[in-house]
Coordinates of C-alpha atoms in Angstrom, one line a residue:
Chain G
M1 CA 152.8 176.3 216.8
I2 CA 155.8 176.5 214.6
E3 CA 158.2 175.7 217.6
R4 CA 159.8 172.4 217.1
F5 CA 157.4 171.7 214.4
A6 CA 160.0 170.3 212.2
A7 CA 160.9 168.0 215.0
D8 CA 157.4 166.8 216.0
A9 CA 156.3 166.4 212.5
G10 CA 156.6 163.3 210.5
W11 CA 159.6 162.3 208.4
A12 CA 157.8 163.6 205.2
W13 CA 157.4 167.0 206.6
R14 CA 161.0 167.0 207.9
Y15 CA 162.4 165.9 204.7
G16 CA 160.0 168.2 202.8
L17 CA 161.4 171.2 204.9
A18 CA 164.9 170.3 204.2
L19 CA 164.0 170.0 200.6
V20 CA 162.4 173.4 200.5
A21 CA 165.4 175.0 202.2
V22 CA 167.8 173.2 199.8
L23 CA 165.7 174.8 196.8
G24 CA 165.4 178.0 198.6
L25 CA 169.2 178.2 198.6
G26 CA 169.5 177.6 194.9
V27 CA 166.8 180.3 194.2
A28 CA 168.9 182.8 196.5
V29 CA 171.9 182.0 194.5
V30 CA 170.4 182.7 191.5
L31 CA 168.9 185.9 192.9
A32 CA 172.3 186.8 194.1
A33 CA 173.7 186.3 190.6
S34 CA 171.0 188.6 189.1
I35 CA 171.1 191.5 191.8
G36 CA 174.2 194.0 191.5
E37 CA 175.3 197.2 189.9
M38 CA 174.5 195.6 186.5
R39 CA 170.9 193.8 186.9
I40 CA 170.6 190.8 184.9
P41 CA 167.4 189.0 184.3
F42 CA 166.6 186.1 186.5
T43 CA 166.2 183.7 183.5
V44 CA 169.6 184.9 182.0
S45 CA 171.6 184.3 185.4
L46 CA 169.7 180.8 185.4
K47 CA 171.1 180.0 182.0
A48 CA 174.6 181.4 182.7
I49 CA 174.7 179.2 185.8
L50 CA 173.7 176.2 183.9
N51 CA 176.3 177.2 181.0
G52 CA 179.1 177.6 184.0
L53 CA 178.1 174.1 185.1
G54 CA 178.6 172.8 181.8
L55 CA 175.3 171.4 181.4
T56 CA 174.1 173.6 178.8
D57 CA 175.4 175.8 176.1
Y58 CA 173.1 178.9 175.7
P59 CA 174.2 181.7 173.6
L60 CA 174.7 184.5 176.0
D61 CA 176.4 187.8 176.3
R62 CA 179.9 187.1 177.2
I63 CA 180.0 190.0 179.8
Q64 CA 176.9 188.9 181.3
Q65 CA 178.0 185.2 181.5
G66 CA 181.3 186.4 182.9
I67 CA 179.7 188.5 185.7
V68 CA 177.5 185.8 186.7
W69 CA 179.5 183.1 186.7
E70 CA 182.9 184.2 187.6
Y71 CA 181.7 187.1 190.4
R72 CA 178.5 186.6 191.7
V73 CA 177.9 182.7 191.5
S74 CA 181.2 182.1 193.5
R75 CA 180.4 185.0 195.9
A76 CA 177.0 183.5 196.5
L77 CA 178.6 180.0 197.0
V78 CA 181.2 181.4 199.5
A79 CA 178.7 183.4 201.3
A80 CA 176.6 180.2 201.7
C81 CA 179.6 178.3 202.9
C82 CA 180.4 180.8 205.3
G83 CA 176.8 181.0 206.8
A84 CA 176.9 177.1 207.0
G85 CA 180.3 176.7 208.6
L86 CA 179.7 179.7 211.0
S87 CA 176.4 178.5 212.1
V88 CA 177.7 174.8 212.7
C89 CA 180.7 176.2 214.7
G90 CA 178.2 178.2 217.0
A91 CA 175.9 175.2 217.3
I92 CA 179.0 173.2 218.3
L93 CA 180.3 175.8 220.9
Q94 CA 177.1 176.4 222.3
A95 CA 176.8 172.6 223.0
L96 CA 180.2 172.2 224.3
L97 CA 180.5 175.2 226.5
R98 CA 177.0 174.9 227.6
N99 CA 176.5 178.6 226.7
A100 CA 173.9 180.1 224.6
L101 CA 176.1 183.2 223.7
A102 CA 179.1 181.0 222.5
E103 CA 180.3 181.4 218.7
P104 CA 183.5 182.0 217.1
Y105 CA 183.1 186.0 217.0
V106 CA 182.0 186.3 220.5
L107 CA 184.8 184.1 221.8
G108 CA 187.4 185.9 220.2
I109 CA 188.3 183.0 217.7
S110 CA 187.7 185.2 214.6
A111 CA 189.6 188.0 216.0
G112 CA 192.5 185.8 216.6
A113 CA 192.0 184.4 213.0
S114 CA 192.3 188.0 211.8
T115 CA 195.5 188.8 213.7
G116 CA 197.0 185.5 212.3
A117 CA 196.0 186.4 208.7
V118 CA 197.1 190.2 208.9
L119 CA 200.5 189.1 210.4
V120 CA 200.8 186.9 207.2
M121 CA 199.5 189.3 204.7
L122 CA 201.1 192.8 205.9
L123 CA 204.2 191.4 207.5
G124 CA 204.9 188.3 205.7
V125 CA 205.4 186.2 208.8
G126 CA 206.3 182.8 207.9
G127 CA 208.3 183.9 204.8
G128 CA 205.6 182.7 202.1
V129 CA 205.7 179.0 203.7
I130 CA 202.8 179.8 205.8
G131 CA 199.9 181.2 203.9
V132 CA 197.1 183.3 205.0
S133 CA 194.6 180.4 205.8
L134 CA 197.3 178.7 208.0
G135 CA 198.2 182.0 209.8
A136 CA 194.5 182.5 210.4
F137 CA 194.2 179.1 211.8
L138 CA 197.3 179.4 213.9
G139 CA 195.9 182.8 215.2
A140 CA 192.5 181.3 215.7
A141 CA 193.8 178.2 217.5
L142 CA 196.1 180.6 220.0
A143 CA 193.0 182.9 220.7
F144 CA 191.0 179.7 221.4
S145 CA 193.4 178.3 223.8
L146 CA 193.7 181.6 225.6
V147 CA 190.1 182.1 226.2
L148 CA 189.7 178.3 227.3
L149 CA 192.5 178.9 229.6
L150 CA 191.3 181.8 231.1
A151 CA 187.8 180.4 231.3
A152 CA 189.0 177.1 232.8
S153 CA 190.8 178.9 235.9
G154 CA 187.8 178.2 238.2
R155 CA 184.5 176.6 237.5
A156 CA 182.6 179.9 238.1
G157 CA 179.9 179.0 235.3
V158 CA 178.8 180.1 232.0
T159 CA 179.3 183.7 232.0
R160 CA 183.0 183.3 232.7
V161 CA 183.7 182.0 229.1
I162 CA 182.1 184.8 227.4
L163 CA 184.1 187.4 229.6
A164 CA 187.3 185.6 228.7
G165 CA 186.0 185.8 225.0
V166 CA 185.5 189.4 225.3
A167 CA 189.0 190.1 226.7
G168 CA 190.6 187.8 224.1
A169 CA 188.7 189.7 221.2
Q170 CA 189.8 193.0 222.7
L171 CA 193.3 191.9 222.6
F172 CA 193.7 190.2 219.4
N173 CA 191.6 193.3 217.5
A174 CA 194.1 195.8 219.3
L175 CA 197.1 193.7 217.9
T176 CA 195.5 193.5 214.6
A177 CA 195.0 197.3 214.6
Y178 CA 198.5 197.7 216.0
I179 CA 199.8 195.7 213.0
V180 CA 197.7 197.4 210.3
S181 CA 198.6 201.0 211.6
T182 CA 202.3 200.5 211.8
S183 CA 202.9 198.3 208.9
A184 CA 200.5 198.9 206.2
N185 CA 200.4 202.0 203.8
A186 CA 196.8 203.9 203.5
E187 CA 195.5 202.1 200.7
Q188 CA 196.5 198.5 202.3
A189 CA 195.0 199.7 205.6
R190 CA 191.7 200.7 203.9
S191 CA 191.4 197.3 202.4
V192 CA 192.3 195.4 205.3
M193 CA 190.0 197.1 207.5
F194 CA 187.1 196.7 205.1
W195 CA 188.1 193.0 204.8
L196 CA 188.1 192.6 208.7
L197 CA 184.5 193.8 208.7
G198 CA 183.8 190.9 206.6
S199 CA 183.8 191.4 202.7
L200 CA 183.0 188.9 199.9
G201 CA 184.2 191.6 197.5
G202 CA 187.5 189.8 196.2
V203 CA 186.1 186.4 196.2
R204 CA 186.7 183.9 193.3
W205 CA 186.2 180.3 192.4
P206 CA 189.4 179.0 194.3
D207 CA 187.9 180.3 197.3
V208 CA 184.6 178.4 196.9
W209 CA 186.5 175.0 196.5
L210 CA 188.6 175.9 199.8
A211 CA 185.4 177.0 201.7
G212 CA 183.4 174.1 200.2
L213 CA 185.9 171.5 201.0
V214 CA 186.5 172.7 204.5
V215 CA 183.0 173.2 205.5
G216 CA 181.8 170.1 204.0
V217 CA 184.3 167.8 205.5
A218 CA 183.8 169.8 208.9
L219 CA 180.1 169.3 208.6
V220 CA 180.3 165.5 208.1
A221 CA 182.9 164.9 211.0
C222 CA 180.6 167.0 213.2
L223 CA 177.6 164.7 212.4
L224 CA 179.7 161.9 213.4
F225 CA 179.7 163.4 217.0
A226 CA 176.2 164.5 217.0
R227 CA 175.3 161.8 219.9
A228 CA 178.4 162.9 222.0
L229 CA 177.0 166.4 221.6
D230 CA 173.8 165.6 222.8
A231 CA 175.3 163.9 225.7
F232 CA 176.6 167.2 227.0
A233 CA 173.2 168.6 227.7
F234 CA 173.8 168.0 231.4
G235 CA 177.4 168.8 231.4
E236 CA 180.6 167.3 231.1
D237 CA 180.6 164.8 233.8
L238 CA 177.2 163.5 232.8
A239 CA 178.5 163.1 229.2
A240 CA 181.4 161.1 230.7
T241 CA 179.4 158.9 232.6
L242 CA 177.6 158.3 229.4
G243 CA 180.6 156.9 227.8
I244 CA 181.9 160.0 226.0
S245 CA 185.5 160.7 226.1
V246 CA 185.1 164.3 227.2
A247 CA 188.6 165.5 226.5
G248 CA 189.0 163.9 223.1
V249 CA 185.7 165.1 221.6
R250 CA 186.4 168.6 223.0
L251 CA 189.8 168.7 221.6
V252 CA 188.6 167.3 218.2
L253 CA 185.7 169.6 217.9
F254 CA 187.4 172.7 219.1
A255 CA 190.1 172.2 216.6
I256 CA 187.5 171.8 213.9
T257 CA 186.0 175.0 215.1
A258 CA 189.1 176.9 214.9
L259 CA 189.8 175.4 211.6
V260 CA 186.4 176.2 210.0
T261 CA 186.5 179.8 211.6
A262 CA 190.0 180.5 210.3
T263 CA 189.5 179.3 207.0
L264 CA 186.3 181.4 206.7
V265 CA 188.0 184.4 208.2
S266 CA 190.9 184.3 205.7
I267 CA 188.4 184.5 202.8
V268 CA 185.8 186.5 204.0
G269 CA 187.0 188.2 207.2
A270 CA 185.3 188.3 210.4
V271 CA 181.6 187.9 210.2
G272 CA 179.9 188.2 213.6
F273 CA 176.6 186.8 215.2
V274 CA 175.6 184.4 212.0
G275 CA 177.0 181.6 214.5
L276 CA 175.0 182.8 217.2
V277 CA 171.8 183.6 216.0
I278 CA 171.2 180.7 213.3
P279 CA 171.7 177.8 215.8
H280 CA 169.0 179.3 217.8
A281 CA 166.8 179.5 215.1
A282 CA 167.5 176.1 214.0
R283 CA 166.8 174.9 217.4
F284 CA 163.5 176.4 217.6
L285 CA 162.5 174.6 214.6
V286 CA 164.0 171.2 215.0
G287 CA 164.8 170.9 218.7
P288 CA 168.1 170.3 220.5
G289 CA 169.0 166.9 218.9
H290 CA 172.3 167.5 217.2
S291 CA 172.0 165.1 214.3
R292 CA 169.1 167.5 213.0
L293 CA 170.3 170.6 214.6
L294 CA 173.7 170.8 212.7
P295 CA 172.2 170.2 209.2
A296 CA 169.6 172.4 209.8
S297 CA 171.9 175.2 210.9
A298 CA 174.1 174.8 208.1
L299 CA 171.2 175.1 205.6
I300 CA 169.6 178.1 207.4
G301 CA 172.8 179.6 208.1
A302 CA 173.5 179.3 204.1
N303 CA 170.5 180.8 203.2
F304 CA 170.8 183.7 205.7
M305 CA 174.4 184.7 204.7
V306 CA 173.6 184.7 200.8
L307 CA 170.5 186.8 201.6
A308 CA 172.4 189.0 203.8
D309 CA 175.2 189.5 201.0
I310 CA 172.3 190.5 198.7
V311 CA 171.1 193.1 201.2
S312 CA 174.7 194.2 201.5
R313 CA 174.8 195.3 197.9
I314 CA 171.5 196.8 197.4
I315 CA 170.7 198.6 200.8
V316 CA 173.1 201.6 200.0
P317 CA 173.0 202.7 196.4
Q318 CA 176.1 202.5 194.3
Q319 CA 178.0 200.9 197.4
V320 CA 178.7 197.6 199.0
L321 CA 178.4 197.2 202.6
P322 CA 180.6 195.1 204.3
I323 CA 178.6 191.8 205.0
G324 CA 179.6 191.7 208.6
V325 CA 177.7 195.0 209.3
V326 CA 174.7 193.6 207.9
T327 CA 174.9 190.4 210.1
A328 CA 175.7 192.6 213.1
L329 CA 172.8 194.8 212.5
V330 CA 170.5 191.4 212.8
G331 CA 172.9 189.5 215.3
A332 CA 173.2 192.2 217.9
P333 CA 169.7 192.6 218.6
A334 CA 169.2 188.9 218.8
F335 CA 172.4 188.7 221.1
A336 CA 170.7 191.2 223.5
L337 CA 167.4 189.1 223.3
I338 CA 169.1 185.6 224.1
L339 CA 171.0 187.4 226.9
Y340 CA 167.8 188.8 228.3
R341 CA 166.0 185.4 228.0
S342 CA 169.0 183.7 229.8
R343 CA 168.6 186.1 232.6
L344 CA 165.0 185.3 233.1
S345 CA 165.7 181.5 233.5
P346 CA 168.9 181.1 235.4
Chain K
M1 CA 180.6 140.9 242.9
S2 CA 180.3 144.7 242.5
L3 CA 182.2 147.6 243.1
E4 CA 185.4 147.8 245.6
A5 CA 187.4 150.4 246.6
H6 CA 191.0 149.5 247.5
G7 CA 193.0 152.0 249.5
L8 CA 191.8 155.0 247.6
D9 CA 193.6 158.3 248.2
W10 CA 192.3 161.7 246.6
R11 CA 194.0 164.9 246.8
A12 CA 192.6 168.5 245.7
G13 CA 194.7 171.5 246.2
G14 CA 197.3 169.7 248.5
R15 CA 194.3 168.6 250.6
L16 CA 193.7 164.7 251.2
I17 CA 190.0 164.3 250.5
L18 CA 189.9 160.7 250.7
D19 CA 192.4 158.7 252.8
Q20 CA 193.0 155.0 252.6
V21 CA 189.5 154.2 251.8
S22 CA 188.7 150.4 251.4
L23 CA 185.3 149.0 251.0
Q24 CA 183.1 146.5 249.3
V25 CA 179.9 147.5 247.9
P26 CA 177.4 144.7 248.8
P27 CA 176.0 143.7 245.4
G28 CA 172.2 144.1 244.9
E29 CA 171.6 146.1 247.9
L30 CA 171.2 149.7 248.5
M31 CA 174.1 151.2 250.4
G32 CA 174.0 154.6 252.3
L33 CA 177.0 156.8 252.1
L34 CA 176.8 159.2 255.2
G35 CA 179.3 162.0 256.7
P36 CA 179.7 165.6 257.1
N37 CA 180.1 168.0 254.3
G38 CA 183.5 167.8 252.9
S39 CA 183.8 164.3 254.3
G40 CA 184.5 162.7 250.8
K41 CA 181.2 161.5 249.9
S42 CA 180.9 163.0 246.4
T43 CA 184.6 162.3 245.7
L44 CA 184.1 158.7 246.3
L45 CA 181.2 158.5 243.9
R46 CA 183.1 160.1 241.4
L47 CA 186.0 157.6 241.6
F48 CA 183.4 154.8 241.6
A49 CA 182.0 156.3 238.5
G50 CA 185.3 156.4 236.9
L51 CA 185.1 160.2 236.5
A52 CA 188.4 160.8 238.1
R53 CA 191.3 158.3 238.9
P54 CA 192.5 157.7 242.3
A55 CA 195.8 159.2 243.4
R56 CA 196.6 155.8 245.2
G57 CA 194.6 152.5 245.4
E58 CA 192.1 151.3 242.6
V59 CA 188.5 150.8 242.1
L60 CA 187.6 147.3 241.2
L61 CA 184.6 146.3 239.2
D62 CA 183.9 142.7 239.4
G63 CA 187.4 142.1 240.6
A64 CA 189.0 143.9 237.6
P65 CA 190.4 147.4 237.7
L66 CA 188.1 150.1 236.5
A67 CA 190.9 152.0 235.1
R68 CA 191.5 149.4 232.6
R69 CA 187.9 149.6 231.0
S70 CA 186.9 152.1 228.3
R71 CA 184.4 155.0 229.2
R72 CA 181.8 153.3 227.2
D73 CA 182.5 150.0 228.8
I74 CA 182.0 151.5 232.3
A75 CA 178.9 153.5 231.2
R76 CA 177.2 150.4 230.3
R77 CA 177.9 149.1 233.7
I78 CA 177.7 152.1 236.1
A79 CA 175.1 155.1 235.9
L80 CA 175.7 158.1 238.0
V81 CA 172.7 160.5 239.1
E82 CA 174.3 163.9 240.3
Q83 CA 173.1 166.1 243.0
H84 CA 171.8 169.0 241.0
A85 CA 171.6 168.2 237.3
T86 CA 171.0 171.4 235.3
T87 CA 170.9 172.1 231.8
D88 CA 169.9 175.3 229.8
T89 CA 168.9 173.2 226.6
D90 CA 165.3 172.9 226.0
I91 CA 165.2 169.4 226.2
S92 CA 162.2 167.1 226.9
V93 CA 161.7 164.3 229.4
L94 CA 162.0 161.7 226.8
E95 CA 165.0 163.3 225.1
S96 CA 166.8 163.2 228.5
V97 CA 165.9 159.7 229.1
R98 CA 167.0 158.6 225.7
L99 CA 170.4 160.2 226.4
G100 CA 171.0 157.1 228.6
R101 CA 171.1 154.8 225.5
T102 CA 174.3 156.9 224.4
P103 CA 176.7 154.2 225.5
H104 CA 174.8 151.2 223.7
R105 CA 174.7 153.1 220.2
S106 CA 177.6 153.7 217.8
A107 CA 177.7 157.1 216.1
I108 CA 175.6 155.7 213.3
S109 CA 173.6 153.1 214.4
G110 CA 169.7 153.9 214.4
W111 CA 167.2 153.7 217.3
S112 CA 166.8 150.1 217.9
A113 CA 163.7 148.3 219.5
N114 CA 166.0 147.5 222.2
D115 CA 166.9 151.0 222.8
Q116 CA 163.0 151.8 223.0
R117 CA 162.1 149.1 225.2
A118 CA 164.8 150.3 227.9
V119 CA 163.6 153.7 227.7
D120 CA 159.9 152.8 228.1
S121 CA 160.6 150.6 230.8
A122 CA 162.8 153.1 232.7
L123 CA 159.9 155.8 232.3
D124 CA 157.4 153.3 233.5
Q125 CA 159.6 152.5 236.8
V126 CA 159.9 156.3 237.6
G127 CA 156.4 156.8 236.9
L128 CA 157.0 159.5 234.3
A129 CA 155.4 157.5 231.1
D130 CA 152.9 160.1 230.7
K131 CA 155.1 163.2 230.8
C132 CA 157.4 162.2 228.0
A133 CA 156.7 165.5 226.1
R134 CA 157.2 167.9 229.2
R135 CA 160.2 170.2 229.1
W136 CA 163.0 170.0 231.4
H137 CA 162.5 173.6 232.7
T138 CA 158.8 173.2 233.5
L139 CA 159.5 170.1 235.9
S140 CA 159.6 170.1 239.7
G141 CA 162.8 169.5 241.4
G142 CA 161.4 165.9 242.4
E143 CA 160.5 165.2 238.6
R144 CA 163.9 166.4 237.6
Q145 CA 165.4 163.9 240.0
R146 CA 163.0 160.8 238.5
V147 CA 163.9 162.1 235.1
Q148 CA 167.8 161.8 235.9
I149 CA 166.9 158.4 237.4
A150 CA 165.1 157.1 234.6
R151 CA 167.9 158.6 232.3
A152 CA 170.2 156.2 234.5
L153 CA 168.2 153.3 234.3
A154 CA 167.9 153.4 230.4
Q155 CA 171.7 152.8 230.5
Q156 CA 170.5 149.4 231.9
P157 CA 173.4 149.6 234.5
S158 CA 174.3 146.9 237.0
E159 CA 175.3 149.8 239.5
L160 CA 173.7 153.0 240.2
L161 CA 175.4 155.7 242.1
L162 CA 173.3 158.7 243.5
D163 CA 174.7 161.7 244.9
E164 CA 172.4 163.1 247.6
P165 CA 169.4 162.7 245.2
T166 CA 166.9 163.7 247.8
N167 CA 168.5 167.5 248.4
H168 CA 166.4 170.2 248.3
L169 CA 162.9 167.8 247.8
D170 CA 160.1 168.0 250.3
I171 CA 159.6 165.3 252.6
Q172 CA 156.8 163.7 250.2
H173 CA 159.2 163.5 247.2
Q174 CA 162.1 162.5 249.5
L175 CA 160.0 159.3 250.7
E176 CA 158.6 158.7 247.1
L177 CA 162.3 158.9 245.5
L178 CA 163.9 156.7 248.3
E179 CA 161.2 154.0 247.9
L180 CA 162.0 154.2 244.1
V181 CA 165.5 153.5 244.6
R182 CA 165.0 150.8 247.0
R183 CA 162.7 148.9 244.5
L184 CA 165.4 148.9 242.0
P185 CA 166.9 145.4 241.6
L186 CA 170.5 147.2 241.2
T187 CA 173.7 147.7 243.4
C188 CA 173.0 151.3 244.7
V189 CA 175.4 153.4 246.4
M190 CA 173.7 156.7 247.6
A191 CA 175.2 159.6 249.5
I192 CA 172.4 161.1 251.8
H193 CA 172.5 163.7 254.7
D194 CA 169.4 162.3 256.6
L195 CA 170.1 159.6 259.0
N196 CA 166.9 158.7 259.9
L197 CA 166.0 158.3 256.1
A198 CA 169.1 156.6 255.6
A199 CA 168.6 154.0 258.4
M200 CA 164.9 153.6 256.8
F201 CA 166.0 152.7 253.3
C202 CA 169.4 151.4 253.3
D203 CA 170.7 148.0 253.8
T204 CA 174.1 148.9 254.5
L205 CA 175.7 152.3 255.9
A206 CA 179.1 153.6 255.2
V207 CA 180.4 156.5 257.2
L208 CA 183.2 158.9 256.1
D209 CA 184.8 161.2 258.3
G210 CA 187.6 163.6 257.0
G211 CA 188.2 161.2 254.1
R212 CA 188.3 158.0 256.2
L213 CA 185.9 155.3 256.5
V214 CA 185.1 155.1 260.0
A215 CA 182.1 152.9 260.2
F216 CA 180.6 150.2 257.6
G217 CA 177.7 147.7 258.4
A218 CA 174.1 147.5 258.9
P219 CA 172.2 150.6 260.1
E220 CA 171.7 149.2 263.6
E221 CA 175.4 148.6 264.1
V222 CA 176.7 151.7 262.4
L223 CA 174.2 154.2 264.0
T224 CA 175.3 154.6 267.4
P225 CA 175.3 157.8 269.8
A226 CA 179.0 157.2 270.1
L227 CA 179.5 157.4 266.3
I228 CA 177.3 160.3 265.8
E229 CA 179.0 162.4 268.6
R230 CA 182.4 161.4 267.0
V231 CA 181.7 162.2 263.3
Y232 CA 179.2 164.9 263.7
G233 CA 179.8 166.4 267.0
V234 CA 176.1 166.2 268.1
R235 CA 174.8 164.3 270.9
A236 CA 172.0 162.0 270.1
L237 CA 169.7 159.3 271.2
V238 CA 169.1 156.2 269.2
S239 CA 166.0 154.1 269.6
R240 CA 164.3 151.5 267.4
S241 CA 161.4 153.5 265.7
T242 CA 157.9 152.0 266.4
P243 CA 156.5 151.5 262.9
H244 CA 159.3 149.9 261.0
R245 CA 161.9 148.7 263.8
R246 CA 164.6 150.8 262.2
P247 CA 167.1 152.9 264.2
H248 CA 165.9 156.4 264.9
V249 CA 168.0 159.2 265.8
Q250 CA 166.8 162.1 268.0
Y251 CA 169.3 164.9 268.3
L252 CA 169.9 166.6 271.6
P253 CA 170.6 170.3 271.6
L254 CA 174.3 171.5 271.5
T255 CA 173.9 173.7 274.3
P256 CA 171.9 172.0 276.9
S257 CA 169.4 174.7 277.8
S258 CA 168.8 176.4 274.5
L259 CA 165.4 174.6 274.0
D260 CA 164.2 175.7 277.6
Q261 CA 164.4 179.1 276.8
E262 CA 162.1 181.5 274.6
P263 CA 163.0 181.0 271.1
P264 CA 165.4 183.4 269.6
C265 CA 163.5 186.7 268.1
E266 CA 162.4 185.9 264.9
P267 CA 160.9 188.6 262.7
S268 CA 157.1 188.4 263.0
T269 CA 155.5 188.2 259.5

């Protein structure tokens, strides 16, 4: 039985597995740095990364060094941050909304962030004061508030918030499409549409710092709420009788979720289903306790996204698929499976 | 001293759900909260648990307003067992009971020996010590209620509130659960529908009708044919039961002759 193995096994096994996941992430990053239009040997990539970190000074081809460090490593690290961030967001939303299908993409938060980002990018809303990330955050917060408002008008249970999310996502996607088709020229429209599906193409080092900072701080902050999240297992009222300030915890964690989603959308675009699938996989391994679930989700999500990015670059020769397409190909069937299983156990 | 209600009003959708309810919960006893559906039993329990603020009046705990205490502070004193706790988390019995330690732990404090003792003792009291590893969704209704009671006991409260804990249980599990609650050395307030079970197990009864407190006292004082007719609209005989000398309610049919006739057609199986 691997189910909950990592939860029931002793601490040595737990930390061992965590170490394996971290090492796996390192290997995946080096792999991601080697694979691409120009194949670069694994050892060369490793040397280039060590050079880039300033640890060594191997004599390498300048172009290879540049491709590995400036393009591929930054891209892989953003992918890792994106996977970690979205997975943690998914785990938190699933706990707070008590809904196995909750995640930023399904709830329309990503769609709202896209609309906000596109408004700033194409229409120049905010007059240059509001950056793309802030625009995305405002869009995400607006979409999230709308969905919660729709879902809260009645206590009709868990399907309601998903329906509200679907409605919100449709609305904001339509708005985005409207803005793009009315205000962008053909070239802009093509690049925005590609970005909307999730693209790591234009990612550079400054994006790594931004994504790393936001996701790292968010993860630490969320870990402080791990016990509060556990207390939501039997609903908000019970969480309140366990001493949790439900409204406060919800507000803080929803804001963090919107912030992380918006930051990632403004860098990578709307990547779906990672936040849905990864927390379930992590829960399967470590159980429902959030002090383990959140770091496990982050680690598995990071690994998954780096690998998904590699797949997106090699699955069609001479072409790079949007990463959102790859995650959706994995995620949509998983979504169906979770929906089916939650139908069996009401 | 324990919980006190002082002139509690509560409104929902413009309707008065609780109307000037004042009562003193007897410390260390089991108080039954009776009344028809919609009479305000659950609402009163929610106000006692601090889950909602009364529109008027106040709840006192040890003579001091509950509203002035922090959520965590309340959680260390008062535990609530809901009518029908559900989760879709794949949580185990032990994990559920450990949740009861939440108000006693900070965000970063580890699991202490004290926490472990509270959880062990709670599991012992409800007789689930050997079922720690079982998953919530594999438990029967009675076991789930016992897990929730164990979770509440792990909070080490001085007052325990229970909202119709015997609902949906078969009679053996109802008796088991009520005996368990009665044994607890805590101040307990329990909403309950069954008048006979209430008479059997509760030390005091409070009866709500349309949001008003209409009777309060020992079961033999409260459960009279007149009260039952007034509150429930049902005629009843009340006698002393032979085995335990507690009031025993026998209901009379609503239409006098309905039991003399053939029973109404039921689909034969």
